[in-house]
mmCIF file of C-alpha atoms and ligand atoms in Angstrom:
data_model
loop_
_atom_site.group_PDB
_atom_site.id
_atom_site.type_symbol
_atom_site.label_atom_id
_atom_site.label_comp_id
_atom_site.label_asym_id
_atom_site.label_seq_id
_atom_site.Cartn_x
_atom_site.Cartn_y
_atom_site.Cartn_z
ATOM 1 C CA MET A 97 -24.138 23.814 -6.289
ATOM 2 C CA THR A 98 -26.788 21.063 -6.234
ATOM 3 C CA ARG A 99 -27.292 18.672 -3.298
ATOM 4 C CA ASP A 100 -25.725 15.873 -5.296
ATOM 5 C CA GLU A 101 -22.649 17.939 -6.131
ATOM 6 C CA LEU A 102 -22.390 19.005 -2.518
ATOM 7 C CA ARG A 103 -22.598 15.379 -1.331
ATOM 8 C CA LYS A 104 -19.791 14.364 -3.733
ATOM 9 C CA HIS A 105 -17.725 17.326 -2.602
ATOM 10 C CA LEU A 106 -18.154 16.412 1.056
ATOM 11 C CA ASN A 107 -17.369 12.758 0.402
ATOM 12 C CA PHE A 108 -14.194 13.855 -1.331
ATOM 13 C CA TYR A 109 -13.043 15.844 1.710
ATOM 14 C CA GLN A 110 -14.051 13.060 4.070
ATOM 15 C CA ASP A 111 -11.905 10.696 2.051
ATOM 16 C CA LEU A 112 -9.002 13.080 2.541
ATOM 17 C CA GLY A 113 -9.489 12.922 6.296
ATOM 18 C CA VAL A 114 -11.386 16.184 6.737
ATOM 19 C CA ASP A 115 -14.199 15.382 9.147
ATOM 20 C CA GLU A 116 -15.525 18.840 9.850
ATOM 21 C CA ILE A 117 -16.028 21.768 7.567
ATOM 22 C CA TYR A 118 -17.769 25.024 8.232
ATOM 23 C CA LEU A 119 -20.114 27.026 6.083
ATOM 24 C CA ARG A 120 -19.705 30.769 6.128
ATOM 25 C CA PRO A 121 -23.095 32.468 6.334
ATOM 26 C CA ILE A 122 -24.835 32.349 2.990
ATOM 27 C CA SER A 123 -25.181 35.917 1.849
ATOM 28 C CA SER A 124 -28.541 35.563 0.111
ATOM 29 C CA PRO A 125 -31.460 35.513 2.578
ATOM 30 C CA ASP A 126 -33.429 33.525 -0.011
ATOM 31 C CA SER A 127 -31.153 30.521 0.306
ATOM 32 C CA VAL A 128 -33.170 28.271 2.524
ATOM 33 C CA GLU A 129 -32.941 24.601 3.259
ATOM 34 C CA GLY A 130 -34.044 22.548 0.297
ATOM 35 C CA ALA A 131 -33.182 25.230 -2.193
ATOM 36 C CA THR A 132 -30.213 24.911 -4.473
ATOM 37 C CA LEU A 133 -27.159 26.160 -2.648
ATOM 38 C CA THR A 134 -25.766 29.210 -4.340
ATOM 39 C CA ALA A 135 -22.186 29.757 -5.381
ATOM 40 C CA THR A 136 -21.783 31.995 -2.340
ATOM 41 C CA THR A 137 -21.662 28.873 -0.148
ATOM 42 C CA ALA A 138 -18.073 28.741 0.945
ATOM 43 C CA ILE A 139 -17.058 25.147 1.197
ATOM 44 C CA PRO A 140 -14.006 24.127 2.794
ATOM 45 C CA SER A 141 -11.932 25.343 5.461
ATOM 46 C CA LEU A 142 -10.089 22.243 4.161
ATOM 47 C CA ALA A 143 -8.158 21.286 7.243
ATOM 48 C CA PRO A 144 -9.593 19.597 10.308
ATOM 49 C CA GLU A 145 -9.175 21.520 13.554
ATOM 50 C CA GLY A 146 -5.784 20.802 15.129
ATOM 51 C CA ASP A 147 -4.488 19.152 11.967
ATOM 52 C CA THR A 148 -0.928 17.839 12.148
ATOM 53 C CA LEU A 149 1.553 16.515 9.624
ATOM 54 C CA LEU A 150 1.332 13.136 11.326
ATOM 55 C CA LYS A 151 -2.453 13.047 10.897
ATOM 56 C CA ILE A 152 -2.166 14.118 7.260
ATOM 57 C CA ARG A 153 0.403 11.405 6.587
ATOM 58 C CA GLN A 154 -1.865 8.855 8.266
ATOM 59 C CA ASP A 155 -4.820 10.042 6.188
ATOM 60 C CA ILE A 156 -2.835 9.517 2.995
ATOM 61 C CA GLY A 157 -2.207 5.960 4.167
ATOM 62 C CA ASP A 158 0.509 3.482 3.273
ATOM 63 C CA ASP A 159 -1.058 2.407 0.005
ATOM 64 C CA CYS A 160 -2.857 5.460 -1.355
ATOM 65 C CA ARG A 161 -4.810 4.601 -4.512
ATOM 66 C CA ARG A 162 -6.654 7.890 -5.004
ATOM 67 C CA CYS A 163 -5.079 8.515 -8.408
ATOM 68 C CA ARG A 164 -3.250 6.651 -11.166
ATOM 69 C CA LEU A 165 0.192 7.718 -9.875
ATOM 70 C CA CYS A 166 -0.033 4.851 -7.387
ATOM 71 C CA GLU A 167 0.446 2.356 -10.192
ATOM 72 C CA ALA A 168 4.154 2.897 -10.791
ATOM 73 C CA ARG A 169 5.360 4.456 -7.552
ATOM 74 C CA SER A 170 7.592 2.703 -5.050
ATOM 75 C CA LYS A 171 7.358 5.094 -2.096
ATOM 76 C CA ILE A 172 5.027 7.897 -1.165
ATOM 77 C CA VAL A 173 7.133 11.022 -0.701
ATOM 78 C CA PHE A 174 5.389 13.131 1.909
ATOM 79 C CA GLY A 175 7.916 15.808 2.873
ATOM 80 C CA SER A 176 10.937 16.395 5.048
ATOM 81 C CA GLY A 177 12.558 19.002 7.240
ATOM 82 C CA ASN A 178 11.548 21.183 10.126
ATOM 83 C CA GLU A 179 7.823 20.746 10.715
ATOM 84 C CA GLN A 180 7.666 24.118 12.460
ATOM 85 C CA SER A 181 9.628 25.937 9.815
ATOM 86 C CA SER A 182 8.790 29.484 8.793
ATOM 87 C CA LEU A 183 9.710 28.572 5.237
ATOM 88 C CA VAL A 184 8.356 25.799 3.027
ATOM 89 C CA PHE A 185 9.697 24.885 -0.415
ATOM 90 C CA VAL A 186 7.230 23.232 -2.766
ATOM 91 C CA GLY A 187 8.360 21.271 -5.829
ATOM 92 C CA GLU A 188 6.431 19.335 -8.440
ATOM 93 C CA GLY A 189 6.641 15.647 -7.630
ATOM 94 C CA PRO A 190 9.174 12.961 -6.762
ATOM 95 C CA GLY A 191 11.724 11.795 -9.328
ATOM 96 C CA ALA A 192 13.429 8.404 -9.470
ATOM 97 C CA ASP A 193 15.735 8.968 -6.484
ATOM 98 C CA GLU A 194 12.948 10.362 -4.326
ATOM 99 C CA ASP A 195 10.650 7.487 -5.320
ATOM 100 C CA ALA A 196 13.312 4.992 -4.263
ATOM 101 C CA GLN A 197 14.209 6.708 -0.960
ATOM 102 C CA GLY A 198 10.886 8.192 0.104
ATOM 103 C CA PHE A 199 12.250 11.712 0.656
ATOM 104 C CA PRO A 200 11.874 14.835 -1.476
ATOM 105 C CA PHE A 201 14.725 16.435 -3.381
ATOM 106 C CA VAL A 202 17.437 13.875 -2.730
ATOM 107 C CA GLY A 203 18.619 13.502 -6.355
ATOM 108 C CA ARG A 204 20.622 15.946 -8.492
ATOM 109 C CA ALA A 205 17.978 18.665 -8.334
ATOM 110 C CA GLY A 206 17.877 18.157 -4.589
ATOM 111 C CA GLN A 207 21.620 18.581 -4.255
ATOM 112 C CA LEU A 208 21.357 21.839 -6.150
ATOM 113 C CA LEU A 209 18.484 22.955 -3.930
ATOM 114 C CA THR A 210 20.550 22.189 -0.820
ATOM 115 C CA GLN A 211 23.476 24.195 -2.204
ATOM 116 C CA MET A 212 21.220 27.064 -3.149
ATOM 117 C CA ILE A 213 19.673 27.248 0.302
ATOM 118 C CA GLU A 214 22.875 26.786 2.260
ATOM 119 C CA ASN A 215 25.212 28.927 0.108
ATOM 120 C CA THR A 216 22.748 31.790 -0.171
ATOM 121 C CA ALA A 217 21.979 31.721 3.535
ATOM 122 C CA SER A 218 25.658 31.617 4.426
ATOM 123 C CA LYS A 219 26.552 34.483 2.034
ATOM 124 C CA GLU A 220 23.716 36.573 3.409
ATOM 125 C CA GLY A 221 24.642 35.854 7.011
ATOM 126 C CA ILE A 222 21.444 33.931 7.713
ATOM 127 C CA PRO A 223 22.111 30.980 10.026
ATOM 128 C CA ILE A 224 19.995 28.281 8.409
ATOM 129 C CA ARG A 225 20.721 24.932 6.795
ATOM 130 C CA ARG A 226 18.477 22.722 4.676
ATOM 131 C CA PRO A 227 17.060 20.776 7.680
ATOM 132 C CA ASP A 228 15.745 24.090 9.064
ATOM 133 C CA VAL A 229 13.214 24.457 6.247
ATOM 134 C CA TYR A 230 10.412 22.117 5.193
ATOM 135 C CA ILE A 231 10.386 20.639 1.682
ATOM 136 C CA CYS A 232 7.537 18.868 -0.091
ATOM 137 C CA ASN A 233 5.862 18.467 -3.467
ATOM 138 C CA VAL A 234 2.482 19.013 -5.082
ATOM 139 C CA VAL A 235 2.084 15.297 -5.816
ATOM 140 C CA LYS A 236 3.457 12.697 -3.446
ATOM 141 C CA CYS A 237 4.002 9.894 -5.965
ATOM 142 C CA ARG A 238 6.386 9.860 -8.902
ATOM 143 C CA PRO A 239 4.747 10.525 -12.266
ATOM 144 C CA PRO A 240 5.880 7.921 -14.836
ATOM 145 C CA GLU A 241 8.909 9.096 -16.845
ATOM 146 C CA ASN A 242 8.882 12.227 -14.678
ATOM 147 C CA ARG A 243 6.026 13.673 -16.717
ATOM 148 C CA THR A 244 4.205 16.735 -15.444
ATOM 149 C CA PRO A 245 1.394 15.811 -13.046
ATOM 150 C CA GLN A 246 -2.029 15.983 -14.642
ATOM 151 C CA PRO A 247 -4.719 18.356 -13.360
ATOM 152 C CA ASP A 248 -6.760 15.649 -11.607
ATOM 153 C CA GLU A 249 -3.630 14.268 -9.919
ATOM 154 C CA MET A 250 -2.719 17.770 -8.756
ATOM 155 C CA GLU A 251 -6.220 18.358 -7.487
ATOM 156 C CA ILE A 252 -6.425 15.109 -5.526
ATOM 157 C CA CYS A 253 -2.951 15.253 -4.005
ATOM 158 C CA GLY A 254 -2.943 19.041 -3.787
ATOM 159 C CA GLN A 255 -5.459 18.824 -0.956
ATOM 160 C CA PHE A 256 -2.808 17.110 1.139
ATOM 161 C CA LEU A 257 -0.302 19.796 0.209
ATOM 162 C CA PHE A 258 -2.786 22.442 1.332
ATOM 163 C CA ARG A 259 -3.279 20.651 4.637
ATOM 164 C CA GLN A 260 0.493 20.436 5.100
ATOM 165 C CA LEU A 261 0.803 24.169 4.501
ATOM 166 C CA MET A 262 -2.061 24.975 6.855
ATOM 167 C CA ALA A 263 -0.619 22.738 9.562
ATOM 168 C CA ILE A 264 2.846 24.310 9.286
ATOM 169 C CA ARG A 265 1.608 27.851 8.656
ATOM 170 C CA PRO A 266 4.965 29.160 7.420
ATOM 171 C CA LYS A 267 5.738 32.837 6.984
ATOM 172 C CA ALA A 268 6.526 32.200 3.314
ATOM 173 C CA ILE A 269 6.317 29.501 0.673
ATOM 174 C CA CYS A 270 8.784 29.166 -2.176
ATOM 175 C CA ALA A 271 7.015 27.605 -5.165
ATOM 176 C CA MET A 272 9.604 26.019 -7.431
ATOM 177 C CA GLY A 273 8.495 25.669 -11.046
ATOM 178 C CA SER A 274 5.243 26.010 -12.868
ATOM 179 C CA THR A 275 3.445 23.032 -11.313
ATOM 180 C CA ALA A 276 3.894 24.402 -7.791
ATOM 181 C CA ALA A 277 2.968 27.908 -8.953
ATOM 182 C CA LYS A 278 -0.151 26.599 -10.667
ATOM 183 C CA ALA A 279 -1.212 24.521 -7.662
ATOM 184 C CA LEU A 280 -0.810 27.411 -5.227
ATOM 185 C CA LEU A 281 -1.818 30.408 -7.306
ATOM 186 C CA GLY A 282 -4.259 28.761 -9.696
ATOM 187 C CA THR A 283 -2.654 30.546 -12.625
ATOM 188 C CA LYS A 284 -1.455 29.350 -16.000
ATOM 189 C CA GLU A 285 1.068 32.197 -16.149
ATOM 190 C CA GLY A 286 4.632 30.951 -16.656
ATOM 191 C CA VAL A 287 7.400 31.091 -14.073
ATOM 192 C CA THR A 288 9.288 33.788 -16.019
ATOM 193 C CA LYS A 289 6.381 36.165 -15.486
ATOM 194 C CA LEU A 290 5.592 35.133 -11.907
ATOM 195 C CA ARG A 291 9.067 34.843 -10.420
ATOM 196 C CA GLY A 292 10.741 37.437 -8.255
ATOM 197 C CA LYS A 293 7.468 38.948 -7.004
ATOM 198 C CA TRP A 294 5.370 38.215 -3.963
ATOM 199 C CA HIS A 295 2.045 36.444 -4.407
ATOM 200 C CA LYS A 296 -0.306 34.956 -1.854
ATOM 201 C CA TRP A 297 -1.689 31.524 -1.066
ATOM 202 C CA ARG A 298 -4.495 32.220 1.397
ATOM 203 C CA ASP A 299 -2.767 34.700 3.720
ATOM 204 C CA ILE A 300 0.737 33.320 3.240
ATOM 205 C CA GLN A 301 3.351 35.043 1.073
ATOM 206 C CA VAL A 302 4.473 33.017 -1.943
ATOM 207 C CA MET A 303 7.619 33.536 -3.969
ATOM 208 C CA VAL A 304 7.730 31.736 -7.300
ATOM 209 C CA THR A 305 11.080 30.726 -8.723
ATOM 210 C CA TYR A 306 12.575 28.298 -11.206
ATOM 211 C CA HIS A 307 12.579 24.592 -10.466
ATOM 212 C CA PRO A 308 16.110 23.320 -9.628
ATOM 213 C CA SER A 309 15.875 20.713 -12.442
ATOM 214 C CA TYR A 310 15.469 23.546 -14.917
ATOM 215 C CA LEU A 311 18.529 25.257 -13.464
ATOM 216 C CA LEU A 312 20.580 22.109 -13.987
ATOM 217 C CA ARG A 313 20.367 22.561 -17.751
ATOM 218 C CA PRO A 314 23.668 24.083 -18.866
ATOM 219 C CA TYR A 315 22.216 26.936 -20.936
ATOM 220 C CA ASN A 316 20.194 28.429 -18.117
ATOM 221 C CA GLN A 317 22.809 30.704 -16.540
ATOM 222 C CA ASP A 318 20.513 33.754 -16.438
ATOM 223 C CA ALA A 319 17.799 31.725 -14.764
ATOM 224 C CA LYS A 320 20.317 30.533 -12.180
ATOM 225 C CA ARG A 321 21.240 34.101 -11.284
ATOM 226 C CA GLU A 322 17.556 35.036 -11.071
ATOM 227 C CA ALA A 323 16.781 32.036 -8.859
ATOM 228 C CA TRP A 324 19.532 33.129 -6.480
ATOM 229 C CA GLU A 325 17.986 36.600 -6.356
ATOM 230 C CA ASP A 326 14.562 35.105 -5.611
ATOM 231 C CA LEU A 327 15.980 32.977 -2.850
ATOM 232 C CA LYS A 328 17.783 35.925 -1.269
ATOM 233 C CA LYS A 329 14.479 37.809 -1.160
ATOM 234 C CA VAL A 330 12.715 34.874 0.485
ATOM 235 C CA LEU A 331 15.422 34.260 3.072
ATOM 236 C CA HIS A 332 15.605 37.911 4.095
ATOM 237 C CA PHE A 333 11.827 38.175 4.282
ATOM 238 C CA VAL A 334 11.557 35.125 6.494
ATOM 239 C CA TYR A 335 14.628 35.363 8.679
ATOM 240 C CA ASP A 336 15.529 39.074 9.030
HETATM 241 N N1 URA B 422 11.710 17.322 -8.381
HETATM 242 C C1 URA B 422 10.655 17.670 -7.626
HETATM 243 O O1 URA B 422 9.811 18.454 -8.026
HETATM 244 N N2 URA B 422 10.558 17.135 -6.437
HETATM 245 C C2 URA B 422 11.442 16.291 -5.942
HETATM 246 O O2 URA B 422 11.255 15.857 -4.814
HETATM 247 C C3 URA B 422 12.557 15.974 -6.737
HETATM 248 C C4 URA B 422 12.669 16.485 -7.954
#
């Protein structure tokens, strides 16, 4: 990485509210000041020391203009639920209802998600309700026409998602749909291949499953059954 690239990188994190980052020791003894920094330079620890959801929300600001999604959004949808939860659900981005209300998963897909969480937990004898988990999205502003977020939008807003996850430090994350899976696992592999197995984001267990909107389509009965299986696995892992 050149000095100029490094400066841009640091400015980017500063803009996100990260004031301090730490360099792990550079492995090559030849890397001295003034030389080009090698790829072994580990950049961010991403989150400021003692980061909190409140600080992250403040860093986003009330009128975030970091990407083009600001142009059509009404409300920034940060996240909701138990901020100390051991389980975080991550979706793609707000839809029309979420954009209007400012909370994630409050439309039809959200109602299904609530049912899935509460019915599965109740059947499995796990005493949790939706407010006991934390729910958020990869991007915090509604993409026009509910299109899939673009890579640069995911990258910019994804840094806030990462800070949210590091601040909460759940025991497990449930990534719903391919956008969440891609943001957390950096893979282009589809949900069908990834679902039902444990993956990792940093040192946190990640279960990938279908997005509730996909399950709302009438012909996806098999996927519905599989999503229930995935959820059972997550709930038992977290709450047993
Ligand atoms: N779909 C999402 O991915 N997130 C929401 O908040 C609502 C619908």
